[in-house]
mmCIF file of C-alpha atoms in Angstrom:
data_model
loop_
_atom_site.group_PDB
_atom_site.id
_atom_site.type_symbol
_atom_site.label_atom_id
_atom_site.label_comp_id
_atom_site.label_asym_id
_atom_site.label_seq_id
_atom_site.Cartn_x
_atom_site.Cartn_y
_atom_site.Cartn_z
ATOM 1 C CA MET I 219 39.577 -65.507 5.399
ATOM 2 C CA GLU I 220 39.043 -62.927 3.198
ATOM 3 C CA PHE I 221 42.270 -60.409 2.179
ATOM 4 C CA SER I 222 41.686 -57.077 0.413
ATOM 5 C CA THR I 223 44.260 -54.462 -1.001
ATOM 6 C CA GLY I 224 44.032 -50.927 -0.026
ATOM 7 C CA PHE I 225 44.005 -49.848 -4.298
ATOM 8 C CA GLY I 226 40.878 -51.323 -5.008
ATOM 9 C CA TRP I 227 39.817 -52.536 -8.395
ATOM 10 C CA THR I 228 39.488 -49.081 -9.694
ATOM 11 C CA ARG I 229 42.920 -47.991 -9.300
ATOM 12 C CA LEU I 230 44.539 -51.082 -11.210
ATOM 13 C CA PRO I 231 44.407 -49.494 -14.519
ATOM 14 C CA LEU I 232 46.791 -46.565 -13.051
ATOM 15 C CA LEU I 233 48.902 -48.849 -11.636
ATOM 16 C CA ALA I 234 49.425 -50.571 -15.148
ATOM 17 C CA ALA I 235 49.792 -47.592 -16.925
ATOM 18 C CA ALA I 236 52.533 -46.131 -14.653
ATOM 19 C CA PHE I 237 54.350 -49.604 -14.904
ATOM 20 C CA ILE I 238 53.973 -48.927 -18.968
ATOM 21 C CA LEU I 239 54.903 -45.711 -19.016
ATOM 22 C CA GLY I 240 58.115 -46.227 -17.259
ATOM 23 C CA SER I 241 59.063 -49.041 -19.295
ATOM 24 C CA VAL I 242 58.945 -46.836 -22.366
ATOM 25 C CA LEU I 243 60.893 -44.440 -20.902
ATOM 26 C CA THR I 244 63.603 -46.884 -19.601
ATOM 27 C CA LEU I 245 63.610 -48.348 -23.359
ATOM 28 C CA GLN I 246 64.545 -45.153 -25.239
ATOM 29 C CA ALA I 247 67.273 -44.473 -22.489
ATOM 30 C CA GLN I 248 68.995 -47.651 -23.749
ATOM 31 C CA ILE I 249 68.560 -47.250 -27.604
ATOM 32 C CA ILE I 250 71.052 -45.442 -29.420
ATOM 33 C CA PRO I 251 70.050 -43.090 -32.348
ATOM 34 C CA PRO I 252 70.158 -44.434 -35.839
ATOM 35 C CA PHE I 253 72.195 -41.826 -36.732
ATOM 36 C CA SER I 254 74.638 -40.875 -33.688
ATOM 37 C CA PRO I 255 78.267 -41.608 -35.191
ATOM 38 C CA PRO I 256 80.294 -43.875 -33.195
ATOM 39 C CA ALA I 257 82.622 -42.238 -30.640
ATOM 40 C CA ASN I 258 85.656 -43.243 -32.252
ATOM 41 C CA ALA I 259 84.891 -41.905 -35.618
ATOM 42 C CA ALA I 260 87.351 -39.344 -35.998
ATOM 43 C CA ASP I 261 89.845 -42.360 -35.394
ATOM 44 C CA ASP I 262 87.984 -44.546 -37.877
ATOM 45 C CA GLU I 263 88.339 -41.679 -40.761
ATOM 46 C CA ALA I 264 92.190 -41.565 -40.016
ATOM 47 C CA GLU I 265 93.181 -44.895 -40.671
ATOM 48 C CA PRO I 266 94.462 -45.849 -44.263
ATOM 49 C CA GLU I 267 91.968 -48.551 -44.566
ATOM 50 C CA ALA I 268 89.102 -46.241 -44.737
ATOM 51 C CA VAL I 269 90.052 -44.601 -47.608
ATOM 52 C CA ALA I 270 88.937 -45.610 -50.863
ATOM 53 C CA GLU I 271 90.978 -46.907 -53.270
ATOM 54 C CA ALA I 272 91.017 -44.686 -56.550
ATOM 55 C CA PRO I 273 89.951 -46.514 -60.010
ATOM 56 C CA ASP I 274 92.449 -47.493 -62.323
ATOM 57 C CA VAL I 275 92.129 -45.857 -65.824
ATOM 58 C CA SER I 276 92.726 -49.110 -67.443
ATOM 59 C CA ASP I 277 89.665 -50.845 -65.978
ATOM 60 C CA PRO I 278 86.947 -50.737 -68.720
ATOM 61 C CA ASP I 279 84.196 -48.329 -68.892
ATOM 62 C CA VAL I 280 80.756 -50.563 -68.663
ATOM 63 C CA MET I 281 78.553 -47.306 -69.607
ATOM 64 C CA LYS I 282 80.790 -46.757 -73.243
ATOM 65 C CA ASP I 283 77.825 -47.886 -75.160
ATOM 66 C CA ILE I 284 75.007 -47.069 -73.240
ATOM 67 C CA ASP I 285 72.741 -43.995 -73.980
ATOM 68 C CA VAL I 286 71.755 -42.731 -70.430
ATOM 69 C CA ASP I 287 68.887 -40.571 -72.104
ATOM 70 C CA LYS I 288 67.501 -43.490 -73.731
ATOM 71 C CA LEU I 289 66.829 -45.652 -71.045
ATOM 72 C CA ASP I 290 63.446 -46.408 -68.957
ATOM 73 C CA TRP I 291 63.843 -45.376 -65.328
ATOM 74 C CA SER I 292 60.182 -46.067 -64.925
ATOM 75 C CA GLN I 293 60.808 -49.379 -64.547
ATOM 76 C CA LEU I 294 61.946 -48.740 -60.987
ATOM 77 C CA ALA I 295 59.403 -46.864 -60.102
ATOM 78 C CA ILE I 296 57.819 -48.790 -57.735
ATOM 79 C CA ASP I 297 55.515 -47.435 -54.784
ATOM 80 C CA ALA I 298 57.199 -48.513 -51.333
ATOM 81 C CA GLY I 299 54.324 -47.968 -49.447
ATOM 82 C CA THR I 300 51.946 -50.021 -51.513
ATOM 83 C CA GLY I 301 54.545 -52.768 -53.230
ATOM 84 C CA ILE I 302 52.530 -51.591 -56.753
ATOM 85 C CA ASP I 303 54.587 -51.431 -59.907
ATOM 86 C CA PRO I 304 53.411 -49.229 -62.009
ATOM 87 C CA MET I 305 54.498 -50.643 -64.997
ATOM 88 C CA ALA I 306 52.504 -54.105 -64.380
ATOM 89 C CA ALA I 307 49.761 -52.016 -63.246
ATOM 90 C CA ARG I 308 49.893 -50.352 -67.042
ATOM 91 C CA LYS I 309 50.092 -53.845 -68.775
ATOM 92 C CA ARG I 310 46.993 -54.520 -67.257
ATOM 93 C CA ALA I 311 45.122 -51.827 -68.072
ATOM 94 C CA GLN I 312 46.490 -52.100 -71.354
ATOM 95 C CA ALA I 313 45.279 -56.105 -71.355
ATOM 96 C CA ALA I 314 41.756 -54.995 -70.100
ATOM 97 C CA ALA I 315 41.192 -52.461 -72.389
ATOM 98 C CA ARG I 316 42.130 -54.486 -75.415
ATOM 99 C CA ASP I 317 39.111 -57.098 -73.919
ATOM 100 C CA GLY I 318 36.822 -54.444 -73.679
ATOM 101 C CA PRO I 319 34.160 -53.227 -76.166
ATOM 102 C CA ASP I 320 35.487 -52.324 -79.542
ATOM 103 C CA TRP I 321 33.644 -49.272 -80.782
ATOM 104 C CA SER I 322 33.552 -47.962 -84.647
ATOM 105 C CA SER I 323 31.888 -44.699 -85.879
ATOM 106 C CA ASN I 324 30.474 -43.516 -89.735
ATOM 107 C CA ALA I 325 29.067 -40.567 -90.453
ATOM 108 C CA ASN I 326 25.803 -41.004 -92.457
ATOM 109 C CA ALA I 327 25.114 -38.095 -95.363
ATOM 110 C CA ASN I 328 22.102 -36.772 -93.400
ATOM 111 C CA GLY I 329 24.112 -35.586 -90.562
ATOM 112 C CA SER I 330 23.869 -38.696 -88.351
ATOM 113 C CA SER I 331 26.563 -41.137 -87.165
ATOM 114 C CA ALA I 332 26.289 -44.739 -87.375
ATOM 115 C CA VAL I 333 27.952 -46.320 -83.801
ATOM 116 C CA THR I 334 28.264 -49.857 -83.712
ATOM 117 C CA VAL I 335 29.546 -51.780 -80.288
ATOM 118 C CA LYS I 336 30.545 -55.331 -79.911
ATOM 119 C CA GLN I 337 32.218 -57.062 -77.231
ATOM 120 C CA SER I 338 33.062 -60.933 -76.917
ATOM 121 C CA VAL I 339 31.467 -62.616 -73.819
ATOM 122 C CA SER I 340 32.694 -66.049 -73.908
ATOM 123 C CA PRO I 341 34.908 -67.849 -75.878
ATOM 124 C CA PHE I 342 32.668 -70.692 -75.314
ATOM 125 C CA TRP I 343 30.563 -71.609 -78.039
ATOM 126 C CA ASP I 344 32.010 -67.440 -79.527
ATOM 127 C CA THR I 345 29.447 -65.874 -77.607
ATOM 128 C CA ARG I 346 29.433 -61.854 -78.748
ATOM 129 C CA ILE I 347 26.891 -59.424 -77.863
ATOM 130 C CA GLY I 348 26.653 -55.682 -79.286
ATOM 131 C CA ALA I 349 24.627 -53.059 -80.925
ATOM 132 C CA ASP I 350 24.033 -50.870 -83.746
ATOM 133 C CA MET I 351 23.255 -47.298 -83.232
ATOM 134 C CA THR I 352 22.250 -44.454 -85.077
ATOM 135 C CA VAL I 353 23.066 -41.202 -83.649
ATOM 136 C CA ALA I 354 21.673 -37.996 -84.696
ATOM 137 C CA SER I 355 23.188 -34.643 -83.531
ATOM 138 C CA GLU I 356 21.594 -31.459 -82.478
ATOM 139 C CA PRO I 357 22.044 -28.628 -84.758
ATOM 140 C CA ARG I 358 23.713 -25.414 -83.464
ATOM 141 C CA THR I 359 22.789 -22.771 -86.217
ATOM 142 C CA MET I 360 20.266 -22.629 -88.276
ATOM 143 C CA SER I 361 22.110 -23.306 -91.353
ATOM 144 C CA GLU I 362 22.787 -26.768 -89.968
ATOM 145 C CA LEU I 363 19.217 -27.368 -88.881
ATOM 146 C CA LEU I 364 18.031 -26.439 -92.829
ATOM 147 C CA ALA I 365 20.972 -28.882 -94.159
ATOM 148 C CA GLN I 366 19.925 -31.754 -92.072
ATOM 149 C CA LYS I 367 15.788 -30.980 -92.969
ATOM 150 C CA ALA I 368 17.151 -30.981 -96.798
ATOM 151 C CA SER I 369 19.111 -34.162 -96.083
ATOM 152 C CA ASN I 370 16.283 -36.102 -94.813
ATOM 153 C CA GLY I 371 13.271 -35.477 -96.585
ATOM 154 C CA GLY I 372 12.338 -32.193 -94.808
ATOM 155 C CA ASN I 373 12.808 -34.024 -91.293
ATOM 156 C CA LEU I 374 15.124 -34.002 -88.503
ATOM 157 C CA PRO I 375 17.030 -37.594 -88.103
ATOM 158 C CA GLN I 376 16.202 -39.628 -85.235
ATOM 159 C CA SER I 377 18.276 -41.726 -83.327
ATOM 160 C CA SER I 378 17.608 -45.425 -83.054
ATOM 161 C CA GLY I 379 19.481 -48.533 -82.073
ATOM 162 C CA SER I 380 18.916 -52.302 -81.825
ATOM 163 C CA ALA I 381 20.926 -54.942 -79.413
ATOM 164 C CA TRP I 382 22.021 -58.271 -80.770
ATOM 165 C CA ALA I 383 23.593 -61.278 -79.519
ATOM 166 C CA THR I 384 25.308 -64.122 -81.479
ATOM 167 C CA ALA I 385 27.146 -67.809 -80.567
ATOM 168 C CA THR I 386 28.350 -70.457 -82.573
ATOM 169 C CA ALA I 387 28.084 -73.890 -81.459
ATOM 170 C CA PRO I 388 29.418 -77.766 -82.840
ATOM 171 C CA GLY I 389 27.211 -79.665 -85.349
ATOM 172 C CA ALA I 390 25.765 -83.062 -84.244
ATOM 173 C CA GLY I 391 28.420 -85.304 -85.540
ATOM 174 C CA ALA I 392 27.865 -86.411 -89.493
ATOM 175 C CA ILE I 393 24.634 -84.491 -89.921
ATOM 176 C CA TRP I 394 25.786 -81.147 -89.564
ATOM 177 C CA ASP I 395 29.165 -79.213 -88.878
ATOM 178 C CA LYS I 396 27.811 -75.844 -86.667
ATOM 179 C CA THR I 397 25.205 -74.480 -85.171
ATOM 180 C CA ALA I 398 24.837 -70.477 -85.079
ATOM 181 C CA VAL I 399 22.234 -68.867 -83.017
ATOM 182 C CA GLU I 400 21.197 -65.058 -83.376
ATOM 183 C CA ALA I 401 19.052 -62.587 -81.546
ATOM 184 C CA ARG I 402 18.010 -58.910 -82.303
ATOM 185 C CA VAL I 403 15.812 -56.484 -80.553
ATOM 186 C CA ASP I 404 15.125 -53.217 -81.888
ATOM 187 C CA PRO I 405 12.779 -51.395 -79.108
ATOM 188 C CA GLY I 406 12.217 -48.206 -81.216
ATOM 189 C CA ALA I 407 10.657 -50.051 -83.672
ATOM 190 C CA GLU I 408 9.054 -52.506 -81.740
ATOM 191 C CA GLN I 409 10.821 -55.563 -83.523
ATOM 192 C CA SER I 410 12.503 -58.323 -82.647
ATOM 193 C CA LYS I 411 13.900 -61.518 -84.037
ATOM 194 C CA ILE I 412 15.437 -64.569 -83.176
ATOM 195 C CA GLY I 413 17.256 -67.302 -85.459
ATOM 196 C CA ALA I 414 18.895 -70.272 -85.752
ATOM 197 C CA SER I 415 21.089 -72.012 -88.905
ATOM 198 C CA LEU I 416 22.698 -75.507 -89.540
ATOM 199 C CA THR I 417 25.547 -75.589 -91.702
ATOM 200 C CA LYS I 418 27.211 -78.949 -93.500
ATOM 201 C CA ALA I 419 30.404 -78.469 -95.264
ATOM 202 C CA VAL I 420 31.018 -81.039 -98.261
ATOM 203 C CA PRO I 421 34.594 -81.284 -99.910
ATOM 204 C CA LEU I 422 34.126 -81.647 -103.495
ATOM 205 C CA SER I 423 37.566 -81.651 -104.821
ATOM 206 C CA GLY I 424 40.841 -80.293 -103.683
ATOM 207 C CA ASP I 425 39.641 -76.573 -104.221
ATOM 208 C CA THR I 426 36.248 -76.998 -104.294
ATOM 209 C CA GLN I 427 33.506 -77.092 -101.839
ATOM 210 C CA LEU I 428 29.730 -77.571 -101.130
ATOM 211 C CA THR I 429 28.355 -75.942 -98.127
ATOM 212 C CA LEU I 430 24.630 -76.628 -97.072
ATOM 213 C CA GLN I 431 22.611 -74.524 -94.822
ATOM 214 C CA ASN I 432 19.088 -74.515 -93.409
ATOM 215 C CA GLY I 433 17.838 -71.255 -91.163
ATOM 216 C CA TYR I 434 14.966 -70.770 -89.402
ATOM 217 C CA SER I 435 13.552 -67.705 -87.377
ATOM 218 C CA VAL I 436 10.566 -65.899 -86.073
ATOM 219 C CA ASN I 437 9.994 -62.340 -86.301
ATOM 220 C CA GLN I 438 8.195 -60.398 -84.161
ATOM 221 C CA GLN I 439 6.500 -56.961 -84.997
ATOM 222 C CA GLY I 440 4.471 -54.813 -82.214
ATOM 223 C CA THR I 441 1.752 -52.104 -83.494
ATOM 224 C CA ARG I 442 1.307 -49.021 -81.012
ATOM 225 C CA ALA I 443 -1.867 -48.813 -79.435
ATOM 226 C CA VAL I 444 -4.130 -45.612 -80.714
ATOM 227 C CA PRO I 445 -7.247 -44.477 -79.346
ATOM 228 C CA GLY I 446 -9.900 -46.676 -79.133
ATOM 229 C CA ILE I 447 -7.630 -49.690 -80.789
ATOM 230 C CA GLY I 448 -5.075 -51.655 -78.695
ATOM 231 C CA GLY I 449 -1.821 -52.511 -79.950
ATOM 232 C CA HIS I 450 -1.130 -56.211 -80.633
ATOM 233 C CA ILE I 451 1.921 -58.542 -81.829
ATOM 234 C CA ILE I 452 2.136 -59.729 -85.069
ATOM 235 C CA ARG I 453 4.625 -63.087 -85.876
ATOM 236 C CA ASN I 454 6.006 -63.991 -88.797
ATOM 237 C CA TYR I 455 8.093 -67.488 -89.409
ATOM 238 C CA GLU I 456 10.700 -68.235 -91.831
ATOM 239 C CA THR I 457 12.718 -70.601 -93.249
ATOM 240 C CA ASP I 458 15.609 -70.855 -95.933
ATOM 241 C CA GLN I 459 17.633 -73.236 -97.692
ATOM 242 C CA SER I 460 20.377 -72.439 -99.610
ATOM 243 C CA ALA I 461 23.650 -74.781 -101.274
ATOM 244 C CA ARG I 462 26.697 -72.513 -102.094
ATOM 245 C CA VAL I 463 29.635 -74.171 -104.182
ATOM 246 C CA THR I 464 33.212 -72.184 -103.498
ATOM 247 C CA LEU I 465 36.173 -72.050 -105.730
ATOM 248 C CA THR I 466 38.990 -71.301 -103.331
ATOM 249 C CA ASP I 467 41.679 -71.067 -106.342
ATOM 250 C CA THR I 468 39.490 -68.131 -107.878
ATOM 251 C CA GLY I 469 37.612 -66.704 -104.864
ATOM 252 C CA THR I 470 34.388 -67.429 -106.710
ATOM 253 C CA SER I 471 31.566 -69.063 -105.266
ATOM 254 C CA ILE I 472 27.858 -69.529 -106.488
ATOM 255 C CA THR I 473 24.724 -69.722 -104.770
ATOM 256 C CA ALA I 474 21.079 -71.192 -105.078
ATOM 257 C CA GLY I 475 18.178 -71.391 -102.358
ATOM 258 C CA GLN I 476 14.918 -70.642 -101.961
ATOM 259 C CA THR I 477 12.641 -68.947 -99.030
ATOM 260 C CA LEU I 478 9.476 -69.778 -97.563
ATOM 261 C CA SER I 479 7.458 -67.484 -94.977
ATOM 262 C CA THR I 480 4.227 -67.237 -93.615
ATOM 263 C CA THR I 481 3.608 -63.759 -94.969
ATOM 264 C CA ASP I 482 3.901 -64.978 -98.310
ATOM 265 C CA ASP I 483 3.080 -68.618 -97.959
ATOM 266 C CA LYS I 484 4.956 -69.992 -101.078
ATOM 267 C CA TRP I 485 8.607 -70.797 -101.801
ATOM 268 C CA LEU I 486 10.688 -67.631 -103.403
ATOM 269 C CA ARG I 487 13.789 -68.791 -105.153
ATOM 270 C CA LYS I 488 16.880 -66.845 -105.683
ATOM 271 C CA VAL I 489 20.436 -67.082 -107.385
ATOM 272 C CA GLY I 490 23.378 -65.466 -106.830
ATOM 273 C CA ALA I 491 27.284 -65.041 -107.510
ATOM 274 C CA GLU I 492 30.379 -63.560 -105.614
ATOM 275 C CA GLN I 493 33.437 -62.729 -106.680
ATOM 276 C CA LYS I 494 36.569 -62.036 -104.647
ATOM 277 C CA LEU I 495 38.623 -59.311 -105.895
ATOM 278 C CA PHE I 496 41.655 -58.192 -103.148
ATOM 279 C CA ASP I 497 41.785 -58.864 -99.587
ATOM 280 C CA ASN I 498 38.003 -58.004 -98.669
ATOM 281 C CA VAL I 499 36.488 -56.596 -101.431
ATOM 282 C CA THR I 500 34.123 -58.226 -103.352
ATOM 283 C CA VAL I 501 31.545 -58.069 -105.687
ATOM 284 C CA SER I 502 28.426 -59.891 -106.028
ATOM 285 C CA GLY I 503 25.048 -60.067 -108.003
ATOM 286 C CA SER I 504 21.752 -61.884 -107.347
ATOM 287 C CA VAL I 505 18.347 -62.901 -109.025
ATOM 288 C CA GLY I 506 15.387 -63.612 -107.066
ATOM 289 C CA GLU I 507 11.544 -63.730 -107.512
ATOM 290 C CA THR I 508 9.484 -61.536 -104.906
ATOM 291 C CA SER I 509 5.724 -62.275 -103.497
ATOM 292 C CA GLN I 510 4.407 -60.067 -106.105
ATOM 293 C CA GLY I 511 5.702 -61.838 -109.380
ATOM 294 C CA ALA I 512 8.211 -59.317 -110.191
ATOM 295 C CA ILE I 513 12.050 -60.227 -110.603
ATOM 296 C CA ASN I 514 14.574 -58.653 -108.037
ATOM 297 C CA LYS I 515 18.018 -57.973 -109.721
ATOM 298 C CA SER I 516 20.789 -56.270 -107.694
ATOM 299 C CA VAL I 517 24.683 -55.962 -108.025
ATOM 300 C CA THR I 518 26.774 -54.610 -104.909
ATOM 301 C CA ALA I 519 30.398 -54.367 -104.034
ATOM 302 C CA GLY I 520 31.939 -53.528 -100.993
ATOM 303 C CA PHE I 521 34.337 -54.351 -98.284
ATOM 304 C CA LYS I 522 33.434 -57.396 -96.008
ATOM 305 C CA LYS I 523 35.140 -58.569 -92.893
ATOM 306 C CA SER I 524 33.921 -60.773 -90.199
ATOM 307 C CA TRP I 525 35.491 -60.868 -86.655
#
């Protein structure tokens, strides 16, 4: 036997909606408004117990030594909708800014600016990346145009830049102490360089130390293609050896080394010394051989700081 209702499946949603609407109206009728005063509110106000006790004049004043104008009320500013503390968000933003790229800029004599950006990628192996750029500003007046041409040999300064990356790794036991790897690419000049150096420090006495270093590098130079002649790449392999004696008490260091490259095909020797004056200011001088047979002499002084 089969039973059926007179409403059918199409009327079931209407019945469910009517039932839900009736339940909501009944529930609202049972809810007391949250701000409606109780019926006996007037009686409670008349009772003596409801009257607040007046403060005693002999009680100590906890706000006596506190300057209300100097209180940091922003610490109580918390977004109730999101639960975000603005002070904590500000601290996170400041920490992100400290960990971000480090920018520096210096003005050149020809009107351009030397801009450097660098950032630590990972504390593992002390890996860092950066870029060294020369940014030339566009002259806005004819006097600026003439001044830039006069200070740049009749030509306008051009913008250029190179990207680099460095990493410092530990050595191999007693053979060497530190391994440094450096790579640099200059797209504008079509130059690139990758090199590595091995360093070994040997203490001679309490205030004297000998540092031995071997370096190896590959320099690549590309030539631009001209009509009828295609461009090609020239590679130069170079190695250098140096010994450095450092006197800690006096801030003096003496260096002797030699360099060999595939373009010179002979060892070029060099001797130099460096004296620290105060803080990071040093004076250095060197005497070295050149591939043409002449002696190259130089004396420099400047500010040196490593990061």
